[in-house]
Short mmCIF file of C-alpha atoms and ligand atoms in Angstrom, two decimals:
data_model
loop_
_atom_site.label_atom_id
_atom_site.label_comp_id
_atom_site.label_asym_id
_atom_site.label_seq_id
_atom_site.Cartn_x
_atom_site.Cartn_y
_atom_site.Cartn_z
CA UNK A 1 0.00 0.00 0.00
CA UNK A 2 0.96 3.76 -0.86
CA UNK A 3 0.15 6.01 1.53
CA UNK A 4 -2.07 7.57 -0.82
CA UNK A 5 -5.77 8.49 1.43
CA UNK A 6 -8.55 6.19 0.82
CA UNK A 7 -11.27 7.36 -1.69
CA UNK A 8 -14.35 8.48 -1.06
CA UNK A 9 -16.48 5.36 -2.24
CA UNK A 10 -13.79 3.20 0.54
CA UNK A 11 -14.32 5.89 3.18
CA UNK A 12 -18.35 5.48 2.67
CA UNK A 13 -17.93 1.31 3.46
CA UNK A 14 -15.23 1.41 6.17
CA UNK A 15 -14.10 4.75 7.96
CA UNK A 16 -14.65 3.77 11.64
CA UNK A 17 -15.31 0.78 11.46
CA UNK A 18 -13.17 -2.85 12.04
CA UNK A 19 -14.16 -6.23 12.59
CA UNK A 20 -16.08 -6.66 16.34
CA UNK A 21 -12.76 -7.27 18.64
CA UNK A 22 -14.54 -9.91 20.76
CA UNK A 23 -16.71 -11.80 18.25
CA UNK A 24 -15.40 -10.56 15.09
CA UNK A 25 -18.57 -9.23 13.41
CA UNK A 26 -18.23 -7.91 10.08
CA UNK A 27 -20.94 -5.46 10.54
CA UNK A 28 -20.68 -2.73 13.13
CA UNK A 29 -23.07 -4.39 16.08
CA UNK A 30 -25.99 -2.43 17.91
CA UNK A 31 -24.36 -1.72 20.89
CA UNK A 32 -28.05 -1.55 22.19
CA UNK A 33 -26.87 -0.79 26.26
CA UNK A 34 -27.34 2.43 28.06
CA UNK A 35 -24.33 2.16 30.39
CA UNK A 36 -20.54 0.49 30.37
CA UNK A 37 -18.59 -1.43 33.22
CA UNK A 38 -15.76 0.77 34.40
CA UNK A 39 -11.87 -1.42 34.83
CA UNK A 40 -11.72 0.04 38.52
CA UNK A 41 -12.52 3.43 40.30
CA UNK A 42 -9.42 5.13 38.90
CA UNK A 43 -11.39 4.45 35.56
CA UNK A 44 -13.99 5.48 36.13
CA UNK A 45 -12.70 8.88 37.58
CA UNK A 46 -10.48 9.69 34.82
CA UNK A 47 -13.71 8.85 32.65
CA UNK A 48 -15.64 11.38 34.67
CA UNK A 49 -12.81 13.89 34.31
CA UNK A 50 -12.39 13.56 30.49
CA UNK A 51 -8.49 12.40 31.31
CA UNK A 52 -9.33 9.38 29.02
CA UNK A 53 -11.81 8.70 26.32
CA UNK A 54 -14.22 6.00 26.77
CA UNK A 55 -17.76 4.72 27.22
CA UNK A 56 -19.72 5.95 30.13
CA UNK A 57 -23.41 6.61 29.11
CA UNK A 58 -25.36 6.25 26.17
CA UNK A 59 -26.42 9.95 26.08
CA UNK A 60 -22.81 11.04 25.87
CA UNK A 61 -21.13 8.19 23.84
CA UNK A 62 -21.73 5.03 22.22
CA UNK A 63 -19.80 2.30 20.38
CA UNK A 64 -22.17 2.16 17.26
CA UNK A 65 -22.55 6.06 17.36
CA UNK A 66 -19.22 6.38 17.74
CA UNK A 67 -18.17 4.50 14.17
CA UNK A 68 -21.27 6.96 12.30
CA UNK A 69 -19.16 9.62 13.97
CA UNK A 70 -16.07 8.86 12.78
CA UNK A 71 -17.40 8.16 9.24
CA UNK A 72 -18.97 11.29 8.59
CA UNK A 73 -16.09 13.25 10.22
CA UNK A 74 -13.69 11.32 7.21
CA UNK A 75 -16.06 12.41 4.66
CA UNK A 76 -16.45 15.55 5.22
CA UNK A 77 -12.77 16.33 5.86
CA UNK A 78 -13.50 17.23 9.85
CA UNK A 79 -11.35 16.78 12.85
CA UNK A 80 -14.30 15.09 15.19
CA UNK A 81 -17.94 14.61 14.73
CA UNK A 82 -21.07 14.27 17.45
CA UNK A 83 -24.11 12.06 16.30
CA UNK A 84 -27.37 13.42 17.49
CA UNK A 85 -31.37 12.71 17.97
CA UNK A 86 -32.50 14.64 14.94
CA UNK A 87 -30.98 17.48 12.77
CA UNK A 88 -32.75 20.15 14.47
CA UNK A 89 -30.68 18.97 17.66
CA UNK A 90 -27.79 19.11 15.59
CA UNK A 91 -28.48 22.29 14.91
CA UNK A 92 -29.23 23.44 18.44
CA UNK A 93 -26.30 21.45 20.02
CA UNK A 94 -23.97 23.68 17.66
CA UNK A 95 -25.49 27.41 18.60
CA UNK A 96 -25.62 25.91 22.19
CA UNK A 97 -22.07 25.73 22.31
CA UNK A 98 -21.44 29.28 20.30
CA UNK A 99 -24.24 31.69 21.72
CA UNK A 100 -25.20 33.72 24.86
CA UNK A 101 -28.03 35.22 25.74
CA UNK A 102 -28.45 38.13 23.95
CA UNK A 103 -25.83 37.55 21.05
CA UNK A 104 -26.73 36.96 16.95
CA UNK A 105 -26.00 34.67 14.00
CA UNK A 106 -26.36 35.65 10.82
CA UNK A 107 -28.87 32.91 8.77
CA UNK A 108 -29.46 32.47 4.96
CA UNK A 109 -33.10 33.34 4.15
CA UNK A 110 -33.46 30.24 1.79
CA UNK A 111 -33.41 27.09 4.40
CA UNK A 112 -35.50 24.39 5.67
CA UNK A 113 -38.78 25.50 7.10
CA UNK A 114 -38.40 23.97 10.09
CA UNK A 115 -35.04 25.93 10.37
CA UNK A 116 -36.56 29.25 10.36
CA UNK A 117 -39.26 28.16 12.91
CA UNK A 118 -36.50 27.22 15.14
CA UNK A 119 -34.50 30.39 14.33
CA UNK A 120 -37.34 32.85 14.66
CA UNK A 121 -39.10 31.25 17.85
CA UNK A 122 -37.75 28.97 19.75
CA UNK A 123 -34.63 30.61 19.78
CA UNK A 124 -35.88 33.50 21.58
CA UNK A 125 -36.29 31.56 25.10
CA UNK A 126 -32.59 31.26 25.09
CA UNK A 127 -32.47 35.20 24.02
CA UNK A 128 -30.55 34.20 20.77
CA UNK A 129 -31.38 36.35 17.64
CA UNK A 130 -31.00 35.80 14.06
CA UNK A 131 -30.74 38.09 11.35
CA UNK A 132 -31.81 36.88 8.16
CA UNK A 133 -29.72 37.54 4.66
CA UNK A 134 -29.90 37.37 1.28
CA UNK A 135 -28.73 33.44 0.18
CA UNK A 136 -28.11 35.18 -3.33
CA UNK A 137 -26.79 38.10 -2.02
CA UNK A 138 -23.53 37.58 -0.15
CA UNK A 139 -22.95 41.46 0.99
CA UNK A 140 -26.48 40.96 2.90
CA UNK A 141 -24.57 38.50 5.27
CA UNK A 142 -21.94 41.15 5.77
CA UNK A 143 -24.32 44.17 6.43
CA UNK A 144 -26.06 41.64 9.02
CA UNK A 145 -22.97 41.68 11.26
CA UNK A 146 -22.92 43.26 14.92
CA UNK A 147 -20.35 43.28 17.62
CA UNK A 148 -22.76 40.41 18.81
CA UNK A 149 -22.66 38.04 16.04
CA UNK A 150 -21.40 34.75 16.90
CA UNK A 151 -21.76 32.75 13.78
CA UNK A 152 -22.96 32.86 10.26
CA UNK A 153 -25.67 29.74 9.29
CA UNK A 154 -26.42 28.41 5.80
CA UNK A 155 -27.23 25.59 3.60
CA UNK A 156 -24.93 24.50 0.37
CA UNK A 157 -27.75 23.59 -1.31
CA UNK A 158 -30.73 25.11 -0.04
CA UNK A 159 -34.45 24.74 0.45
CA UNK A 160 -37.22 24.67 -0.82
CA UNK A 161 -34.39 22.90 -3.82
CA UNK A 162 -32.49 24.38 -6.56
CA UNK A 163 -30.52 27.12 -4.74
CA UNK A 164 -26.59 26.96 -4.39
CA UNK A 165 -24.78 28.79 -1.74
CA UNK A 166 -21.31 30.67 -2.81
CA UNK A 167 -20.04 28.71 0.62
CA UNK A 168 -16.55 30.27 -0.51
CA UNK A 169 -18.14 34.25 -0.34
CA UNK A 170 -19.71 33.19 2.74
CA UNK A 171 -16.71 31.87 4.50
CA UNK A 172 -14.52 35.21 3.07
CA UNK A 173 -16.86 37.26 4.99
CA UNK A 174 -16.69 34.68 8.04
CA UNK A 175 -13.08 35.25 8.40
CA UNK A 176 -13.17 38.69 7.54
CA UNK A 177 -15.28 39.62 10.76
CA UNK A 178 -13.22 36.06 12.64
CA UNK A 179 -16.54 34.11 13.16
CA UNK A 180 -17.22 30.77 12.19
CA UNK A 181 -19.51 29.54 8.84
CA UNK A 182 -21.88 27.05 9.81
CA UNK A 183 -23.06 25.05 6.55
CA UNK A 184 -26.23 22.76 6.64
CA UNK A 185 -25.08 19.96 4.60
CA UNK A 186 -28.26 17.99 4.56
CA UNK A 187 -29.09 18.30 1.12
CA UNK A 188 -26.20 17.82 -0.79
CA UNK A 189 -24.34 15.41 1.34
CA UNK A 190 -20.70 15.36 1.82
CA UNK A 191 -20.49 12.82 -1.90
CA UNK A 192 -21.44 16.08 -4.16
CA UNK A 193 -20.43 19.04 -1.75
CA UNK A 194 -17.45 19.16 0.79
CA UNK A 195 -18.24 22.91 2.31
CA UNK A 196 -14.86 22.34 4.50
CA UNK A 197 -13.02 22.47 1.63
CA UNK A 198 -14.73 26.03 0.72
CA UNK A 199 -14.01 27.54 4.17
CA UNK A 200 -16.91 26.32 6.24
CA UNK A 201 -16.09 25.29 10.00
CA UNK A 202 -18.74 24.02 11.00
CA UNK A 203 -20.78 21.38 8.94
CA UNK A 204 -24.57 19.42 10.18
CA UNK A 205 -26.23 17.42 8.99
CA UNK A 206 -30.08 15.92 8.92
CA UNK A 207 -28.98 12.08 8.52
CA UNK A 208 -32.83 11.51 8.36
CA UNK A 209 -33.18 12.49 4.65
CA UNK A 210 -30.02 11.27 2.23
CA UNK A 211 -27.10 10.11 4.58
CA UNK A 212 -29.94 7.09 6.24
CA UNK A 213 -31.32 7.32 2.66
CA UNK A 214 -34.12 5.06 2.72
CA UNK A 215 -36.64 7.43 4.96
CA UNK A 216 -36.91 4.88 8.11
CA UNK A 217 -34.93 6.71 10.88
CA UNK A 218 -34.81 10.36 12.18
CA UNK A 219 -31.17 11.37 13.20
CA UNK A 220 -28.29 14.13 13.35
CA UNK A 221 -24.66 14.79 12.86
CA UNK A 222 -22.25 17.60 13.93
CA UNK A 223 -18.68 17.85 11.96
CA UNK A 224 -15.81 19.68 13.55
CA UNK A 225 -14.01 21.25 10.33
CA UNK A 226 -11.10 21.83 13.25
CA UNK A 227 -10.57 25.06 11.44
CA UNK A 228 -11.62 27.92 13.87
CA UNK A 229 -9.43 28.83 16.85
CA UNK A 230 -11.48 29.63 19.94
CA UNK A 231 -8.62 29.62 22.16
CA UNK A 232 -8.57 32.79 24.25
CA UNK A 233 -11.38 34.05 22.46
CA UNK A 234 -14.22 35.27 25.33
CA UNK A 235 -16.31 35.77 23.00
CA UNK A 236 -16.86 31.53 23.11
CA UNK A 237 -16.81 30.76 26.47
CA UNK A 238 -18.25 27.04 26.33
CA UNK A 239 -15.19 26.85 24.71
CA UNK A 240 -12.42 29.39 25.81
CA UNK A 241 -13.16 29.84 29.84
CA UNK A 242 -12.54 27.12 32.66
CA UNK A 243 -15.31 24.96 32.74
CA UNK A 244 -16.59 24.61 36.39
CA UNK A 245 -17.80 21.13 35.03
CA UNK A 246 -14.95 19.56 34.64
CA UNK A 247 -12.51 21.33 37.59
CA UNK A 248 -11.47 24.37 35.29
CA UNK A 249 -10.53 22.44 32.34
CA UNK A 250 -10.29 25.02 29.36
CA UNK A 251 -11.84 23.00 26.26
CA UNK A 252 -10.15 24.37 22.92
CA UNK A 253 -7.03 24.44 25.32
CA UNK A 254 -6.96 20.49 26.31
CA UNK A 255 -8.35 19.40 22.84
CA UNK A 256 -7.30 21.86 20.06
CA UNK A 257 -8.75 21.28 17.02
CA UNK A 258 -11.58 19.30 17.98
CA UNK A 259 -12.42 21.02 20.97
CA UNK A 260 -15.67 22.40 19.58
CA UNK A 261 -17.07 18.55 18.87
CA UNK A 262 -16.11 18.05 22.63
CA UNK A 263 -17.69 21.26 23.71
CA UNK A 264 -21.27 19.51 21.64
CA UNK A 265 -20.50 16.16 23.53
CA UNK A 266 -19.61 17.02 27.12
CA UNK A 267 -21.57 20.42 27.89
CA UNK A 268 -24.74 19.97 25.28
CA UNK A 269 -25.57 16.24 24.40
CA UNK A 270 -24.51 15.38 27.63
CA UNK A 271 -26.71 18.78 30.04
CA UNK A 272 -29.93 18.75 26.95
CA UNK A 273 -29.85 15.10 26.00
CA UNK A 274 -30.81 14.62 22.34
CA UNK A 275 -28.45 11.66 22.20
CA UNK A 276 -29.29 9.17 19.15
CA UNK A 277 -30.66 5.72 19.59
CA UNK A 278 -27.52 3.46 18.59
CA UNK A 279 -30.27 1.16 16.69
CA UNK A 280 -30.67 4.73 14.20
CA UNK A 281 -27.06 5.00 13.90
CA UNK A 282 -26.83 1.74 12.99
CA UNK A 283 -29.80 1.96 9.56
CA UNK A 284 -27.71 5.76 9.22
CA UNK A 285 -24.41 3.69 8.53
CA UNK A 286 -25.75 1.07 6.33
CA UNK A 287 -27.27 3.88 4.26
CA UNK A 288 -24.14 5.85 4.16
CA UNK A 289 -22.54 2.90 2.44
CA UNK A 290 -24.13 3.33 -0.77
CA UNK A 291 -24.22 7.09 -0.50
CA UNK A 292 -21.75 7.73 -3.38
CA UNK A 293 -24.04 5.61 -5.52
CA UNK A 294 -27.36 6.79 -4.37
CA UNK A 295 -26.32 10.47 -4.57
CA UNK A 296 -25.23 10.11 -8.28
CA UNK A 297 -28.38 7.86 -9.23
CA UNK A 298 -30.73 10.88 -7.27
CA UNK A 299 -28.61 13.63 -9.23
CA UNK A 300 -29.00 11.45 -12.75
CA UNK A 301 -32.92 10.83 -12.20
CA UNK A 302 -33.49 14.39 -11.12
CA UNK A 303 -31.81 15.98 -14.26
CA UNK A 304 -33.67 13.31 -16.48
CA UNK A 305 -37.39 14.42 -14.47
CA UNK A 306 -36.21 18.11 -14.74
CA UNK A 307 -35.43 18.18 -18.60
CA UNK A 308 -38.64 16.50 -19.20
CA UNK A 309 -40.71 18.95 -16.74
CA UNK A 310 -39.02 22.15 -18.00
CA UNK A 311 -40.71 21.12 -21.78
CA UNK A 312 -43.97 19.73 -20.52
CA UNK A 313 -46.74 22.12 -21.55
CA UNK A 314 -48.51 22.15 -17.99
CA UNK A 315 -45.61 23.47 -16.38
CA UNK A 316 -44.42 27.08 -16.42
CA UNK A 317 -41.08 26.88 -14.74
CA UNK A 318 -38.37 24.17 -13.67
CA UNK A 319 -35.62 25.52 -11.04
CA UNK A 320 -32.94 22.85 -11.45
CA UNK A 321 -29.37 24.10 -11.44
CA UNK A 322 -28.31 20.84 -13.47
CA UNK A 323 -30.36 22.46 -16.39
CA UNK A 324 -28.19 24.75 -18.64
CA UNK A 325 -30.87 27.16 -18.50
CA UNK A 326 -30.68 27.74 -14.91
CA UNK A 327 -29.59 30.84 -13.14
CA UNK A 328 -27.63 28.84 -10.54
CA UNK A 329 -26.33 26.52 -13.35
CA UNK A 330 -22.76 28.18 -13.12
CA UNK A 331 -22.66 27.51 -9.29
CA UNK A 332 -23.75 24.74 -9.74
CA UNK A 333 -20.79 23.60 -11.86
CA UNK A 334 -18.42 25.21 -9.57
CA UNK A 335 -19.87 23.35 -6.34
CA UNK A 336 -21.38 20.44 -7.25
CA UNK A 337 -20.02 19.06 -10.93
CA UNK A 338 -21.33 15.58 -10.24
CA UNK A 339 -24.97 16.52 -9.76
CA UNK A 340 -27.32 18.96 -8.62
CA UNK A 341 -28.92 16.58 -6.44
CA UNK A 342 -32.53 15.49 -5.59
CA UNK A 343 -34.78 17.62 -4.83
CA UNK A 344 -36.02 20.82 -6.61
CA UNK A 345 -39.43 22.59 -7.12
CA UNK A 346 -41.56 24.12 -10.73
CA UNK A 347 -44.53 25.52 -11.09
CA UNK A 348 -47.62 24.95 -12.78
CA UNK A 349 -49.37 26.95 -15.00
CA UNK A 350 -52.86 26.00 -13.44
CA UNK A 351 -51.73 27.40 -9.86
CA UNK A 352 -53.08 26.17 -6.42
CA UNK A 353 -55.51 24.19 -8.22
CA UNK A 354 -53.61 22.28 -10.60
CA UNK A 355 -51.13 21.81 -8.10
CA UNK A 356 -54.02 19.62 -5.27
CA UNK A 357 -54.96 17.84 -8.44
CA UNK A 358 -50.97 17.03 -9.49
CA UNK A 359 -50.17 15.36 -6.09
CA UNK A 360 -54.08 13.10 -5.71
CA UNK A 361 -53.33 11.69 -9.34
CA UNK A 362 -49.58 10.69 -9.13
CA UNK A 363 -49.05 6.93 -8.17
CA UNK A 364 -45.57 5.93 -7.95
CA UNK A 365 -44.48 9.10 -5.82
CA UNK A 366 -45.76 9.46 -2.13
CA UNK A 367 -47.61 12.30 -1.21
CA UNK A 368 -45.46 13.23 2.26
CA UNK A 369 -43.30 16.19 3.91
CA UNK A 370 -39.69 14.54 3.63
CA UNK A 371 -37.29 14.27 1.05
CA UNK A 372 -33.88 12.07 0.79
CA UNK A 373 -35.74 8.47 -0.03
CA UNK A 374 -35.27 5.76 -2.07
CA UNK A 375 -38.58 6.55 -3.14
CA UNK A 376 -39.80 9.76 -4.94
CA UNK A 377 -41.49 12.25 -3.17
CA UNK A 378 -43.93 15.23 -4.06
CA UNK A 379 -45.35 18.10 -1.61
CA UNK A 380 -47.83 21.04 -2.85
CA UNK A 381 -46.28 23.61 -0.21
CA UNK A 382 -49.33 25.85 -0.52
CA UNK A 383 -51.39 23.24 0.21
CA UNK A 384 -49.74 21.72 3.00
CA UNK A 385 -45.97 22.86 5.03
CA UNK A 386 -46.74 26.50 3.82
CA UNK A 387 -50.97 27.05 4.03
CA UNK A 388 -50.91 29.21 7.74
CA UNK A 389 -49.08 32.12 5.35
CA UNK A 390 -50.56 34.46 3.02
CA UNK A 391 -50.45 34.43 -0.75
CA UNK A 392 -47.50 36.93 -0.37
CA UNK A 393 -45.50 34.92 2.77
CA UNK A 394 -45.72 31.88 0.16
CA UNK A 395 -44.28 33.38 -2.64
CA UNK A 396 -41.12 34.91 -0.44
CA UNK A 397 -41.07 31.57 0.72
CA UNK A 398 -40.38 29.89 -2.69
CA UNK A 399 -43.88 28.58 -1.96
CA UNK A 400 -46.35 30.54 -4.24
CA UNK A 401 -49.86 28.89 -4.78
CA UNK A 402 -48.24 27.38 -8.25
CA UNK A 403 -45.49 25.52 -6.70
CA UNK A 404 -44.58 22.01 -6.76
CA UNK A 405 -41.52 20.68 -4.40
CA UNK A 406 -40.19 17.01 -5.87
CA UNK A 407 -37.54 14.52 -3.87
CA UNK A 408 -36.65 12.43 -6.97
CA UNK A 409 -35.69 8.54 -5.88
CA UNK A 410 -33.84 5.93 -7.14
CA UNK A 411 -36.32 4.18 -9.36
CA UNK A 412 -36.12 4.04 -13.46
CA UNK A 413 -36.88 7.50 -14.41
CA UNK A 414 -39.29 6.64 -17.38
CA UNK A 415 -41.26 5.35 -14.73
CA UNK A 416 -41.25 8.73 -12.91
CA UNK A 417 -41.33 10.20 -15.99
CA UNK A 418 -44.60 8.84 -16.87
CA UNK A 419 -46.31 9.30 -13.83
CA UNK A 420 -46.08 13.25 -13.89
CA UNK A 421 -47.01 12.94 -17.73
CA UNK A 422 -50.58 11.47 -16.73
CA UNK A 423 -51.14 13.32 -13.79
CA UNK A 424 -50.45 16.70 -15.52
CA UNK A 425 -52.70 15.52 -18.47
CA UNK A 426 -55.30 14.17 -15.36
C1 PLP B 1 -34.98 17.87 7.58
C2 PLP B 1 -33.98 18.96 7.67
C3 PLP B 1 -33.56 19.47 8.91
C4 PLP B 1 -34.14 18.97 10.22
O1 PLP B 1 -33.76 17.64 10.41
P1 PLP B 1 -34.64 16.59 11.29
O2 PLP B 1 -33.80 15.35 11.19
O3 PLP B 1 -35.98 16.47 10.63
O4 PLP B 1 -34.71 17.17 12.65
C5 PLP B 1 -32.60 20.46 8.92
N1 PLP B 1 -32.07 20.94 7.79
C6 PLP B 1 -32.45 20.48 6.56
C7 PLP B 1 -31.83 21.06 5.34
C8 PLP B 1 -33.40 19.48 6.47
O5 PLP B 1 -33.79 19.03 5.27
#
């Protein structure tokens, strides 16, 4: 052997994982226990006291967990990663450890609905703001920065589908005003978009939608790009004071460049609890082993469904960015040349009604608020995630009356293909 790295495709099989040690299982086992046997008191303390790493409690760390953690961290290029309940917790286990009460982030305006409930409301209690910007307007995210501003939040490619983030403008301005770029990675997956490698620092993840892959398990992941340096910086102090915790122990001191994935672990999983079951990390890893060919075969059908759509005489509009004729098709090359990925959204020419008609007459795709399947997906926004808004609200939202959102699966795209033909000719 060279000492060339692994590829990506290897990584996706085998990055933290080996053979069982005791009974030499090929597949990493369910370590399905909430608690582990400590060697002897001194053990146990130096557990306790984060001297040594190993298994105490399910909430904090588990063996199964622990080999999604390490996979995720080696494909995305991170230092350490944290495996959570749900991407939402991801999400709040990572401002946890960055905000105070009464400091800021800075959040793209295009992002996962649930996302900007989170951001606008529940936020609040913990007397965290957000300031929304521009996703298509990088100078927005700039004139959104206070003396207060702890982080900058976006997605690389972003809700409600066929919007790609200039991660690399985002992360100039980042380091401009020293904060760190958080990047929702949900979407495209680490297999078509690497935001480390464009000066991200922080990366999450939803696991539920393409990383599980086959819509049976909710679940999160933090990534530690390793890349920000909190040391001596008050403005972090989960991070940069003594910890009263853990007798005075200065985090990004003791662990360097993944002392923000220990800051997730030790002061938020293991005080606010979202820890994931280890059976969902388990279904989360085997679905991460075919993500390199899942992601291409989503990104192939979706470009296939797209061309056809963006010709179809029902249908007004496609936004695709694998379509030439798209205006993030340029991005698009730049970030993500395999494939544009899965999910995007058109409209119809027949509106709000044509659209409740579209989703009761398709067959093969599921009528259902998700994306990241096997299977194909379709949502009428207006009718459904988006209907408490006005007419105006919806549009803004990317979710005007006419709007159709699509998660395009892994089955033969003539088949999908001919569905939407007879339910637009209904
Ligand atoms: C689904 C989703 C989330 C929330 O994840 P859950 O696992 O449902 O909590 C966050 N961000 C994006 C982009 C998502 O698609």
């Amino acid at each position: 052997m060279t000492n060339r790295l692994p590829g990506f495709n290897t990584l996706a099989i085998h990055a933290g994982a080996a053979p069982d040690a005791t009974t030499g299982a090929r597949a990493t086992p369910i370590y399905q226990t909430t608690s582990f046997v400590f060697d002897d008191v001194d053990h146990a303390a130096s557990l306790f006291g984060l001297q040594a790493f190993g298994n105490i409690y399910t909430r904090i760390t588990n063996p199964t967990n622990a080999v999604l953690e390490e996979r995720i961290a080696a494909l995305e290029g991170g230092t350490a990663a944290v495996a959570v309940a749900s991407g939402h917790a991801a999400e709040f286990l990572t401002m946890h450890a960055l905000m105070q009460p009464g400091d800021q982030f800075v959040a793209a305006n295009k992002l996962y609905g649930g996302s900007i409930n989170q951001f606008n409301h529940s936020y609040k209690n913990f007397g965290w703001e957000v300031a929304w910007a521009d996703t298509d307007d990088p100078a927005s995210f700039e004139a959104a920065i206070t003396p207060r501003t702890k982080a900058i939040f976006c997605e690389s490619i972003a809700n409600p589908g066929g919007v790609i983030t200039d991660i690399a403008a985002l992360s100039a301005i980042a380091k401009r005003h020293n904060v760190p770029l958080i990047v929702d990675n949900t979407m495209a997956t680490p297999y078509l978009i690497r935001p480390f490698e464009h000066g991200a620092d922080i990366v999450v993840h939803s696991a539920t939608k393409f990383l599980g892959g086959h819509g049976n398990s909710i679940g999160g992941l933090i990534v530690d790009g390793g890349s920000f340096n909190w040391a001596n910086d008050p403005r972090y102090p989960m991070l940069s004071q003594p910890r009263p915790e853990y007798s005075g122990m200065v985090l990004a001191e003791t662990f360097g460049n993944f002392g923000f994935a220990i800051a997730v672990r030790v002061l938020g999983l293991r005080d606010l609890g979202p820890a994931l079951s280890p059976f969902n990390a388990f279904l989360i890893l085997n679905g991460i082993e075919t993500l390199p060919l899942r992601m291409q075969r989503h990104s192939d059908n979706a470009l296939k469904v797209a061309g056809f759509l963006a010709q179809h005489e029902a249908v007004s509009w496609v936004s695709y960015p694998g379509l030439p004729s798209d205006r993030y098709h340029q991005l698009a090359k730049r970030y993500t040349p395999n494939g544009a990925g899965a999910v995007f959204t058109f409209g119809l020419k027949g509106g709000y009604e044509a659209g409740v008609k579209l989703v009761s007459e398709l067959q093969l795709f599921s009528h259902l608020a998700n994306i990241g399947d096997t299977r194909s997906l379709v949502i009428h926004p207006a009718s459904t995630t988006h209907r408490q808004l006005t007419d105006a609200q919806k549009s803004a939202a990317g979710a005007g009356p006419e709007v159709v959102r699509l998660s395009i699966g892994l089955e033969d795209p003539d088949d999908l293909i001919e569905d939407l033909d007879a339910a637009l000719r209904g």
